[in-house]
Coordinates of C-alpha atoms and ligand atoms in Angstrom, one line a residue:
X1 CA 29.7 207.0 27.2
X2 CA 30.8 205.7 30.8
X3 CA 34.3 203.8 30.5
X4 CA 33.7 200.4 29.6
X5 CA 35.0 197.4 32.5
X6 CA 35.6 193.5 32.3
X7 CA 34.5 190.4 33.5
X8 CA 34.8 186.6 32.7
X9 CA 31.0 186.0 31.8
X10 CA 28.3 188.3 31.8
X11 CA 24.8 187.3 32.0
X12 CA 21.8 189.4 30.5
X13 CA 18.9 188.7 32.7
X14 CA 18.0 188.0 36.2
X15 CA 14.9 185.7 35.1
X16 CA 14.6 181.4 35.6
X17 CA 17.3 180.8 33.1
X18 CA 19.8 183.9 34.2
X19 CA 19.5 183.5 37.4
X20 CA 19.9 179.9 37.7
X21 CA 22.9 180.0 35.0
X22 CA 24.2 182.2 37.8
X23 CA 23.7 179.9 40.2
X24 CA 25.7 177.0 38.7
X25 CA 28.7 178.7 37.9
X26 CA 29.1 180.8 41.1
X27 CA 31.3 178.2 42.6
X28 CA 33.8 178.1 39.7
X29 CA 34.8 181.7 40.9
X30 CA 34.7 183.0 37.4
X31 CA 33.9 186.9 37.6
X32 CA 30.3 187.1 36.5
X33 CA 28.1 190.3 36.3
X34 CA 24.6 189.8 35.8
X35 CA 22.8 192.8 34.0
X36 CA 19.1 193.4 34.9
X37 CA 17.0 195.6 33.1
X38 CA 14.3 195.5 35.9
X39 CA 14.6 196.7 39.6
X40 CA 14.0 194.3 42.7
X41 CA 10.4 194.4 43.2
X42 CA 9.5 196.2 46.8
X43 CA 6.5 194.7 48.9
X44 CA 3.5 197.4 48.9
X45 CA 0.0 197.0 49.7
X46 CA -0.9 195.8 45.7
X47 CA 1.4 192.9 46.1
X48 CA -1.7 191.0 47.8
X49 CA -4.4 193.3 46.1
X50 CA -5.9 191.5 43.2
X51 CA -7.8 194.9 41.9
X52 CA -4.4 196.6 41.7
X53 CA -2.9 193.4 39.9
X54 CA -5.7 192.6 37.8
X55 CA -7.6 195.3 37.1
X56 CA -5.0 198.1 37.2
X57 CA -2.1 196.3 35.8
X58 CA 0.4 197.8 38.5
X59 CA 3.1 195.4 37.8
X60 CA 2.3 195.2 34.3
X61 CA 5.4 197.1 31.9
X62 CA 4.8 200.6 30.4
X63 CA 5.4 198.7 26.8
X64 CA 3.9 198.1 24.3
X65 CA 4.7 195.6 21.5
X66 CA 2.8 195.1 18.0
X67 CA 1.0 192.2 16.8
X68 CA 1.3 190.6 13.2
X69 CA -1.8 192.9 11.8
X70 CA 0.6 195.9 13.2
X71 CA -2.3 196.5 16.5
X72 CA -0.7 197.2 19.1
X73 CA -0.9 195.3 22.6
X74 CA 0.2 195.8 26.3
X75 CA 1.9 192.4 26.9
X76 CA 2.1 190.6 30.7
X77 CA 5.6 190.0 30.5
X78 CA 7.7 191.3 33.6
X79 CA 10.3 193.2 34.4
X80 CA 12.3 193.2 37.3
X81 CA 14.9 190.8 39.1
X82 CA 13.9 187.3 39.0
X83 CA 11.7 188.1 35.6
X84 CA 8.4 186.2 34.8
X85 CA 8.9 184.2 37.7
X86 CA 8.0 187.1 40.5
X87 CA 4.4 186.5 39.2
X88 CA 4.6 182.8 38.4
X89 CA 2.2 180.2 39.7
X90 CA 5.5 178.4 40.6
X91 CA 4.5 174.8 39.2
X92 CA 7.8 173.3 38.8
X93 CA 6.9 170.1 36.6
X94 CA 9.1 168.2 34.5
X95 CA 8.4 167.5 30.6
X96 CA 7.5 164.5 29.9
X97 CA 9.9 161.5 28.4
X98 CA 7.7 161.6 25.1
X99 CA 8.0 165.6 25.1
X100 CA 11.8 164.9 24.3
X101 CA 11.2 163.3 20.7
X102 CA 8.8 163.6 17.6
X103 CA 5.4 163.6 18.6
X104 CA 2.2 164.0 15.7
X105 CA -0.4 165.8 17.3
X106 CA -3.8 166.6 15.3
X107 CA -2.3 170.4 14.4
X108 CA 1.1 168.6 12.9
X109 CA 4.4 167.3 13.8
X110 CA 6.9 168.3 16.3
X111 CA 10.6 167.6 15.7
X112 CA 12.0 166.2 19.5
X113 CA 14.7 167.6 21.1
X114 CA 18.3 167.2 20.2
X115 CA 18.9 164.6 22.8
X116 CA 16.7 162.3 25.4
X117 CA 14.6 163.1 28.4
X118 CA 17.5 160.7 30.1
X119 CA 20.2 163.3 29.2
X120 CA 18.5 166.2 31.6
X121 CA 16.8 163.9 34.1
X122 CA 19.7 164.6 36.7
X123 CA 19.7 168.3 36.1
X124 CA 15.9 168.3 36.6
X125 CA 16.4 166.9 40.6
X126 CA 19.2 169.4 41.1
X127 CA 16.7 172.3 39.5
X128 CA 14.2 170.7 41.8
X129 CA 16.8 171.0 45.2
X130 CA 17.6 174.7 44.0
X131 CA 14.1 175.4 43.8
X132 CA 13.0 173.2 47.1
X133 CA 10.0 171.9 45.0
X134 CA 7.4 170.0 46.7
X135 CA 5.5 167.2 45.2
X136 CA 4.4 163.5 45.5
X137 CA 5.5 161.2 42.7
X138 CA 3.8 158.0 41.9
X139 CA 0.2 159.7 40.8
X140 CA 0.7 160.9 37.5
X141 CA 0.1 158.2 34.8
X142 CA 2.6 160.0 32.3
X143 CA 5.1 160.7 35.1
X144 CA 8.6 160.2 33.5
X145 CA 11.5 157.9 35.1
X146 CA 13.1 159.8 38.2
X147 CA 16.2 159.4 40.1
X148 CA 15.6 161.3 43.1
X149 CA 12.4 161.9 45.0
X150 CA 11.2 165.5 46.4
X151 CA 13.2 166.9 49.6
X152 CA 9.6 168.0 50.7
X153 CA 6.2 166.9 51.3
X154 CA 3.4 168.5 48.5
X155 CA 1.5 171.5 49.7
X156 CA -1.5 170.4 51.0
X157 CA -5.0 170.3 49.0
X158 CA -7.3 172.7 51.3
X159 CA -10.5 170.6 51.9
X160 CA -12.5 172.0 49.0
X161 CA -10.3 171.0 46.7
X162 CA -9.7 167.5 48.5
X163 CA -13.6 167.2 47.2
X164 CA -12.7 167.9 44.6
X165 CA -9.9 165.4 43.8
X166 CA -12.5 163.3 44.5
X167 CA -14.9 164.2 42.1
X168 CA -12.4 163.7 39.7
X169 CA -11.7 160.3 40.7
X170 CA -15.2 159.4 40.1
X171 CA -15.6 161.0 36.7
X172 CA -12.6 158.5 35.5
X173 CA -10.2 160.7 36.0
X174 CA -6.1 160.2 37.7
X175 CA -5.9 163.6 39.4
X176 CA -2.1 164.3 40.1
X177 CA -0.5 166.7 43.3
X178 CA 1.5 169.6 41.4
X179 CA 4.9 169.6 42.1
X180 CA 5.3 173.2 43.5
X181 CA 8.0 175.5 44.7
X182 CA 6.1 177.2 47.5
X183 CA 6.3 177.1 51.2
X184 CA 2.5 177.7 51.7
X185 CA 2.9 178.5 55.7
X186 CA 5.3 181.6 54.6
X187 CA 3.3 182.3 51.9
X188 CA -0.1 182.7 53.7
X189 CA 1.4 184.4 56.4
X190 CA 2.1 187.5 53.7
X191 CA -1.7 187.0 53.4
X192 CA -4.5 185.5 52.1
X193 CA -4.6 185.6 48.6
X194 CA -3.5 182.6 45.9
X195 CA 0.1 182.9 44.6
X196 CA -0.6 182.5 41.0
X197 CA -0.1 185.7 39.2
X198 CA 0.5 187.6 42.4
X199 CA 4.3 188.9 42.8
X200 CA 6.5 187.6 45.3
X201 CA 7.7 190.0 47.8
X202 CA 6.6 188.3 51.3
X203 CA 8.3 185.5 51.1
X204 CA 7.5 181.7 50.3
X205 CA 7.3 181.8 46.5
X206 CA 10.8 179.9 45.1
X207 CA 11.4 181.5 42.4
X208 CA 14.3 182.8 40.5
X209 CA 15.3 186.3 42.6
X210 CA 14.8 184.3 45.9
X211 CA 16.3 181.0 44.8
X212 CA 18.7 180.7 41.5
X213 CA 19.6 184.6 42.0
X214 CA 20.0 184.2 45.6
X215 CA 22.1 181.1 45.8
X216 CA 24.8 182.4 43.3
X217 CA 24.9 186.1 45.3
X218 CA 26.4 184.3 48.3
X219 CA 29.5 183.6 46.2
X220 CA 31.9 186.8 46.0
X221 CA 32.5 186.8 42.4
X222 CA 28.8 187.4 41.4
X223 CA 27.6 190.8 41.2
X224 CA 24.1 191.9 39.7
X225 CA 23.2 195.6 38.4
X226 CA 19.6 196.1 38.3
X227 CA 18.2 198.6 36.0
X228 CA 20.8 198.2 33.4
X229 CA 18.8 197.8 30.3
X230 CA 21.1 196.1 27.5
X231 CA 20.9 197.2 24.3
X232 CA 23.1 195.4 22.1
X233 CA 25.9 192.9 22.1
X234 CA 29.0 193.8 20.3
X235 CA 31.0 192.2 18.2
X236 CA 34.7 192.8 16.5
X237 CA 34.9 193.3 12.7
X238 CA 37.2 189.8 11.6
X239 CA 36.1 187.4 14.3
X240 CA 33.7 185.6 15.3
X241 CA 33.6 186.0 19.2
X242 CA 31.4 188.3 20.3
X243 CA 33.1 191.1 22.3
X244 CA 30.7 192.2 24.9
X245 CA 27.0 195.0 25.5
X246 CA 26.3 198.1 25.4
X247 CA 23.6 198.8 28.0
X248 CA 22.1 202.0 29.7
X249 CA 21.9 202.7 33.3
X250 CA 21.2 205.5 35.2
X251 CA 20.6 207.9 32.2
X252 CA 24.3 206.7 30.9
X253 CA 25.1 204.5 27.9
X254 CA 27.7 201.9 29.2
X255 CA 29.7 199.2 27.4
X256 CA 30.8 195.8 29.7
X257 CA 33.2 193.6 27.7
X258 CA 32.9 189.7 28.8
X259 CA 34.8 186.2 28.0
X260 CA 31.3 184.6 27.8
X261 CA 28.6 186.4 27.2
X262 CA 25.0 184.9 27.7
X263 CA 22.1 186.0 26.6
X264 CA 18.6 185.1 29.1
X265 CA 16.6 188.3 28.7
X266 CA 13.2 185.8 28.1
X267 CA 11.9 184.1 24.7
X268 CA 11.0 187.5 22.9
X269 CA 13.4 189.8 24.1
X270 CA 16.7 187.6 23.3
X271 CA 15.3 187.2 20.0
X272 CA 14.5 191.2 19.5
X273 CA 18.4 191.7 21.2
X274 CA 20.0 189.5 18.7
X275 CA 17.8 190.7 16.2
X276 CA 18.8 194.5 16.7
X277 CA 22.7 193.6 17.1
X278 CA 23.7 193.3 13.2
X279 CA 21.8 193.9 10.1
X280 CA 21.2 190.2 10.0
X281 CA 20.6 189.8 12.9
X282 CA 23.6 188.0 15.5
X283 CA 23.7 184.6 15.6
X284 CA 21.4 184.6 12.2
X285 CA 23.3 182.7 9.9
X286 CA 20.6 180.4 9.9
X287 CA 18.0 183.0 9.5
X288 CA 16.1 181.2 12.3
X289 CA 16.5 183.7 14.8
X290 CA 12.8 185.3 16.2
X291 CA 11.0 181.8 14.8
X292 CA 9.2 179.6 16.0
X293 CA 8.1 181.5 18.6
X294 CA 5.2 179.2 20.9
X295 CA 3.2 180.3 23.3
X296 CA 0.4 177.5 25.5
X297 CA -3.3 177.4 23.9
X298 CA -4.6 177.8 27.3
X299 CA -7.7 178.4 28.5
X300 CA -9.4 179.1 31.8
X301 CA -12.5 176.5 32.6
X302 CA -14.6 177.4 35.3
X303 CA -16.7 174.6 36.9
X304 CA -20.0 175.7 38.6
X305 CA -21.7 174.2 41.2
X306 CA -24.5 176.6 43.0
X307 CA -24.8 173.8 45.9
X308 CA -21.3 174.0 47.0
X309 CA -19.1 177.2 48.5
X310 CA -15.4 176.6 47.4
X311 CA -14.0 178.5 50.1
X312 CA -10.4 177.9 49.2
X313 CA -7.4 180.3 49.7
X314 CA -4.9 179.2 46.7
X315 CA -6.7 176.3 45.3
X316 CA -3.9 175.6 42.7
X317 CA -2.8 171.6 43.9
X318 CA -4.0 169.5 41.4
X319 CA -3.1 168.1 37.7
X320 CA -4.6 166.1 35.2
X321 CA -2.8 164.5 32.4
X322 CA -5.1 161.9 31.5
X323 CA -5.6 163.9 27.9
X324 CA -1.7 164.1 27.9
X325 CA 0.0 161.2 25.8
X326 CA -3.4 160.9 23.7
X327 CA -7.2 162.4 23.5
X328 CA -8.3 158.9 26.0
X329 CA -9.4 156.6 23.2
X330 CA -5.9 156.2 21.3
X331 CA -6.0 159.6 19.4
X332 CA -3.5 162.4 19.5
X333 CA -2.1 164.2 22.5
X334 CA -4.5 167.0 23.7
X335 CA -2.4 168.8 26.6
X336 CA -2.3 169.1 30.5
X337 CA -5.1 170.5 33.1
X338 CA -4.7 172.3 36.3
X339 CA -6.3 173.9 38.7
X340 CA -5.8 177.9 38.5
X341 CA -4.6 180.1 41.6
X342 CA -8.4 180.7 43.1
X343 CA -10.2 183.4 41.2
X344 CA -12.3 185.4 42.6
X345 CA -14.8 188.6 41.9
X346 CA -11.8 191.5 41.4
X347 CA -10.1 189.1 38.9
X348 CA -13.1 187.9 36.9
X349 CA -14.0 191.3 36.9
X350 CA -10.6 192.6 35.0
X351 CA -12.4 190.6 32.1
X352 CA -16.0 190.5 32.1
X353 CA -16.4 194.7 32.4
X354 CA -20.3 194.8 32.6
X355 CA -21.2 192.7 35.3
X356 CA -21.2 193.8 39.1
X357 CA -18.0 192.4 41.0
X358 CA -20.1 191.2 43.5
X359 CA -22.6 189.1 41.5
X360 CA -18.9 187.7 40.2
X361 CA -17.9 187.1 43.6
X362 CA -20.9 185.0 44.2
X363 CA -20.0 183.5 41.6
X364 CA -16.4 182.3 41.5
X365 CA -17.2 181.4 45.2
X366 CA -19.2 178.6 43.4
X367 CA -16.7 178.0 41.3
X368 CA -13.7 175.6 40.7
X369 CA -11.1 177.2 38.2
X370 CA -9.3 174.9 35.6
X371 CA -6.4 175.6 33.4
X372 CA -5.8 173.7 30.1
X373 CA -3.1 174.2 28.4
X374 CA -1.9 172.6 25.2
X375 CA 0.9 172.4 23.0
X376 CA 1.7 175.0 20.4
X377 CA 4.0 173.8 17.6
X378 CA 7.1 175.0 16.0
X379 CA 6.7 177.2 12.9
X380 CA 9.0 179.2 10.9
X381 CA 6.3 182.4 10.7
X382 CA 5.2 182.4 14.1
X383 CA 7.7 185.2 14.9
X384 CA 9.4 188.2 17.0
X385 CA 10.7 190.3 14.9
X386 CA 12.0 193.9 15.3
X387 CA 12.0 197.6 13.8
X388 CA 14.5 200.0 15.8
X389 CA 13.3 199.3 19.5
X390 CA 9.7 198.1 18.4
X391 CA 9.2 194.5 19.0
X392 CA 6.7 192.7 16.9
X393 CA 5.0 189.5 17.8
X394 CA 3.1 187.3 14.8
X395 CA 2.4 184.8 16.9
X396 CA 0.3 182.1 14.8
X397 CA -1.3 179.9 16.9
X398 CA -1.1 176.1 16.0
X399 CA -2.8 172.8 17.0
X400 CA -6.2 174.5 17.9
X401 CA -8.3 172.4 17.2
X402 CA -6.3 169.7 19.6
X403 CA -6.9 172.5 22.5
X404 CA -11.0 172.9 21.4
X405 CA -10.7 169.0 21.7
X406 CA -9.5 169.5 25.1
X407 CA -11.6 171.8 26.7
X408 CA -14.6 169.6 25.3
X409 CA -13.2 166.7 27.0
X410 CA -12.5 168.2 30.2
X411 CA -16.1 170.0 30.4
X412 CA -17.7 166.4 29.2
X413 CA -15.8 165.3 32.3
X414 CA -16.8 167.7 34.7
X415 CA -20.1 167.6 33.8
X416 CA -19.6 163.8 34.4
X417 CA -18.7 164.8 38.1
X418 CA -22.0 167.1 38.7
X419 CA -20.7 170.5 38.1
X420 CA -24.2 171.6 36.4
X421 CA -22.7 175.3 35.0
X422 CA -19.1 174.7 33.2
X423 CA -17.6 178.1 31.7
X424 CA -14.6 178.8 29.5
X425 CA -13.0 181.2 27.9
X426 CA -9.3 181.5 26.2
X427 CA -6.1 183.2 27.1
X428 CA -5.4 185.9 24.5
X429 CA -1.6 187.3 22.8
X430 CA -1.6 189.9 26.1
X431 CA -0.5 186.4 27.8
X432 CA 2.7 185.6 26.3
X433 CA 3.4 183.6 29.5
X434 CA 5.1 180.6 28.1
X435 CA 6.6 182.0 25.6
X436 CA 9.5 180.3 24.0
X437 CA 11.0 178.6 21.0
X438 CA 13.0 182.2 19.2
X439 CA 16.9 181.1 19.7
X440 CA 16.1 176.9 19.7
X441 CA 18.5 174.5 20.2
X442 CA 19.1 171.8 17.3
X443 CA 22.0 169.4 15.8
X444 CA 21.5 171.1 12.1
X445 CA 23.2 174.8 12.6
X446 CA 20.8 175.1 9.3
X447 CA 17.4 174.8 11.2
X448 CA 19.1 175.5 14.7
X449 CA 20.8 178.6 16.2
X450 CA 22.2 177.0 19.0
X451 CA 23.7 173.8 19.8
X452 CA 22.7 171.6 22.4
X453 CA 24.3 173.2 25.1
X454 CA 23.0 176.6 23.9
X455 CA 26.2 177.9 22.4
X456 CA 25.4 179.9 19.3
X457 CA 26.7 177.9 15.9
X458 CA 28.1 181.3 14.8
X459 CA 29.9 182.8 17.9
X460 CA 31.7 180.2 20.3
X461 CA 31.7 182.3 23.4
X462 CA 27.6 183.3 23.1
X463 CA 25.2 181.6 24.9
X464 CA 21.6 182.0 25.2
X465 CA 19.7 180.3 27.7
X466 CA 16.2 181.2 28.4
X467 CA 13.0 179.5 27.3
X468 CA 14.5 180.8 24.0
X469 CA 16.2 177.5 23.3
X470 CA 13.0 175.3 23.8
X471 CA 12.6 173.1 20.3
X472 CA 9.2 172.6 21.6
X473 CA 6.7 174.1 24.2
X474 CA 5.2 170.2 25.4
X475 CA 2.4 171.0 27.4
X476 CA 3.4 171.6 30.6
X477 CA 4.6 174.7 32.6
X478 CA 8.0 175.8 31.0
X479 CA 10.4 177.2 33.8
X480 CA 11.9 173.8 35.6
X481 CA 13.0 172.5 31.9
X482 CA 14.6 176.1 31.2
X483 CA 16.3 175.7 34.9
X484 CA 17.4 172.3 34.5
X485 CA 18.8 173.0 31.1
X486 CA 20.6 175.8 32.6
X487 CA 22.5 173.6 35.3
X488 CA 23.4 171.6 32.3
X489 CA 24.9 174.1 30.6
X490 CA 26.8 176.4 34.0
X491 CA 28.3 173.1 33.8
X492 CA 29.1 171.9 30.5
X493 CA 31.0 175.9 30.1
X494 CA 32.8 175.5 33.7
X495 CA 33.9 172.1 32.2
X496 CA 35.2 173.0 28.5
X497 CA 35.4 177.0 28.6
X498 CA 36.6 177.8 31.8
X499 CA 39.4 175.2 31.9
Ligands
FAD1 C1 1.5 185.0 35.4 C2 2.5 184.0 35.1 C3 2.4 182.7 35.6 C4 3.3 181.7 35.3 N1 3.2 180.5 35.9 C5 4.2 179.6 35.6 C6 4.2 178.4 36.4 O1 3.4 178.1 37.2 N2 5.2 177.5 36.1 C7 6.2 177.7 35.1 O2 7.0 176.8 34.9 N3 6.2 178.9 34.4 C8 5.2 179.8 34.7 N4 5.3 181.0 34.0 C9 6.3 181.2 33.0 C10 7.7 181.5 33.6 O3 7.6 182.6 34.5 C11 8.6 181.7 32.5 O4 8.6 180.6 31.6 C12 10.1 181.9 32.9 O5 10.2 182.9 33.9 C13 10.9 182.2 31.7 O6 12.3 182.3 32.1 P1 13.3 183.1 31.2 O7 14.6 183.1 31.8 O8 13.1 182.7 29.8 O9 12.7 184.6 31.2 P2 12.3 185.6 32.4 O10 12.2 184.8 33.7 O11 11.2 186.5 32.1 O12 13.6 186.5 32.6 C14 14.1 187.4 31.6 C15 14.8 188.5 32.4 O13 15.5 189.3 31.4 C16 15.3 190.7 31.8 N5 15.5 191.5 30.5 C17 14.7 191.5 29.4 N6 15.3 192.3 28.5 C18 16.4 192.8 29.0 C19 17.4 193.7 28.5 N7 17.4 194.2 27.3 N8 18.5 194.0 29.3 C20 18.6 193.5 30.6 N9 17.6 192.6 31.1 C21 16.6 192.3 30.3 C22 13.9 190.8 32.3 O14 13.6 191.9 33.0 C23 13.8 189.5 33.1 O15 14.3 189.7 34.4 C24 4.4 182.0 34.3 C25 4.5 183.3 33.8 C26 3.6 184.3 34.2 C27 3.7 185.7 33.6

């Protein structure tokens, strides 16, 4: 074992919460190491190739986890600086007000967060500067209160899709401009292709590598090691601080002892890492460690019109949340909708094997791709859970029925609008994109891990923040709430641990 070496906080993961943790306490000066497990991801021909990303899973991980029968799966989760986020669709949208307290859907109850949308409302602008997000407010009917506007204009709808907003508006519907963090000039100029599940190594994607991990690596006293797996954090027999991680890098096992340590290495494998640190698990007094793991009930809806080419690049510049806050008549909340980065042949053809990919092209060049996503609850056996290095995911899917309810209304809509052909077909456990809930924040250190600033309730100088601490997954996309909430907390620690 390599000497171990010192610092004042060290931070497990490069991904939206890590790296953006990073960011907000780089100008306190503290000494902070950042340990990555992944490598920085180098531009090659597949980065724009959707046969090499889709249907050979290039930047997929050689991993494999197990689900709660004990099959085993290859899961999309992603691992290299900047995490999940190199292959994000970068929509940077903020939870709504209601998302903050107890809401009863159709599937159950969820419990609300441990304090009001007000509370992170002025982390969510400076998440939104950090990440230069563009957007247009004022369109959204379910648009919380804002203090600040966008620094930037919205990317723009290509034409098709400005048909298409107005197809919308004639079926009844309040189509919304995503908020975005791309700069679509730099973007296209890499190529082509949408960005949505294609890496960023071109330029114009904001995500955590080129924003968060960037903007804390002009400071001196941050340092990152890439491919510096962690292992396990330590802790010292007789107290309750935790001490420090044993990681491996370069073939060596290595020990970095820290002031703070912070755990951000994504919803499943913070869980699995506390999990594997103590017989009971770290931070586990509460037994809630691993639970509640949520994931979106998303599927992809594809609307059909055999008249009409949609010849757009990217495609994905549009929202709907007119099923957001209830099911349109008064009922319970049924989830968000928005368009997909444009799919074409290659990709529909990573799913639907026996058909020729260019009868698929000609299709999906008829074709308008939706996204609907809904909220999964909270539940104490939806869970990551570990054996040795094997992680094991029983995810149990809640509030179906409320995402069936969905898809129904949004094909009865687009019907409404002339598409003649509308498709679906559901995202699977291989997409544990929005995962989150494992580590949650609470104000009962019974049902909660963490605290509201994401300090564990058992070890006051361990943090974990990562979509881990999420109470509840809403029904929007996850990562500006984790980045927000990690500006929060860089500086409730600089204010109460650091002085
Ligand atoms: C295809 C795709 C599209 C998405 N689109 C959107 C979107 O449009 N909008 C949105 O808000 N969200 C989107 N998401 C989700 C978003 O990327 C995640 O919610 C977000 O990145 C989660 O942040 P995190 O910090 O929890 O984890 P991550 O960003 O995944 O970061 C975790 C980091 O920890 C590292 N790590 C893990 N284990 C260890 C270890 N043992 N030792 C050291 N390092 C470790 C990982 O390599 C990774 O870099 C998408 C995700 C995918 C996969």
């Amino acid at each position: 074992m390599v000497d171990a070496d010192v610092t004042d906080i060290l931070i497990i993961g490069s991904g939206m919460g890590g790296a953006t943790l990073a960011a907000g306490l780089a100008p306190t000066g503290a000494k902070i190491v950042i340990l990555e497990r992944g490598e920085r991801l180098k531009d090659s021909p597949d980065a724009r190739d959707p046969r090499a990303i889709f249907q050979r899973g290039v930047f997929r991980p050689h991993e494999t986890w197990l689900d709660g029968a004990g099959a085993p799966f290859n899961p999309g989760n992603y691992y290299y600086v900047g995490g999940n986020s190199k292959l994000y669709g970068a929509v940077l949208i903020r939870y709504r007000a209601e998302d903050f307290k107890p809401i009863e859907h159709l599937g159950g109850a969820t419990p609300g967060w441990p304090f009001p949308y007000q509370e992170l409302e002025p982390w969510y602008g400076k998440a939104e500067v950090l990440y230069k997000v563009r957007g247009r407010s004022g369109e959204d009917p379910t648009e919380a209160q804002r203090s600040s506007n966008y620094t930037f204009p919205p990317v723009p709808d290509e034409p098709a899709i400005a048909q298409v907003r107005e197809r919308m508006k004639g079926a009844g519907l309040h189509p919304f401009t995503l908020p975005l963090g791309l700069d679509v000039d730099a973007w296209l100029k890499g190529g082509a292709t949408p960005w949505d599940a294609f890496p960023e190594t071109r330029g114009g994607k904001m995500d955590a590598e080129t924003c968060g991990l960037a903007e804390a690596l002009q400071h001196p006293n941050v340092s990152l090691r890439a491919g510096a797996h962690v292992d396990r954090v330590l802790t010292d027999t007789g107290s309750k601080r935790v001490r420090g991680v044993e990681y491996r890098k370069d073939g060596e096992t290595r020990t970095l002892t820290a002031k703070i340590v912070v755990l951000s290495a994504g919803a499943v494998n913070s869980a699995a890492l506390l999990l594997r640190s103590s017989n009971r698990g770290l931070a586990n007094s509460s037994d809630q460690v691993g639970r509640h793991f949520m994931n979106h009930n998303a599927s992809a809806v594809l609307a059909i019109d055999p008249r009409t080419v949609n010849d757009s690049v990217y495609q994905k510049t549009l929202g709907l949340n007119d099923f957001y806050l209830t099911d349109g008549k008064g009922g319970p909340p049924l989830g968000n909708i928005q368009l997909l980065g444009k799919v074409s042949g290659p990709i529909l053809k990573s799913n639907i094997k026996l058909a020729p990919e260019w009868a698929l092209s000609a299709m999906s060049r008829r074709a308008v791709d939706w996204y609907a996503m809904s909220e999964d609850l909270p539940q104490a056996d939806s869970r990551v859970t570990v054996d040795g290095r094997q992680i094991r995911l029983d995810w149990r899917r809640s509030n179906w029925d409320a995402h069936l309810r969905l898809v129904a209304a949004l094909k009865e809509r687009l019907r409404a609008a002339d598409y003649p052909i509308v498709l679906s077909r559901a995202f699977d456990r291989r997409t544990p994109s929005h995962q989150c809930g494992t580590v949650r924040i609470g104000l009962d250190p019974k049902s909660a891990p963490l605290d509201p600033f994401c300090r564990a309730y058992d070890h006051p100088n361990l943090f974990v923040v990562d979509a881990s601490f999420l109470p509840t997954s809403a029904a929007v996309n996850p990562s500006l709430s984790i980045a927000a909430q990690a500006l929060r907390v860089a500086d409730h620690i600089a204010k109460t641990d650091l002085t």
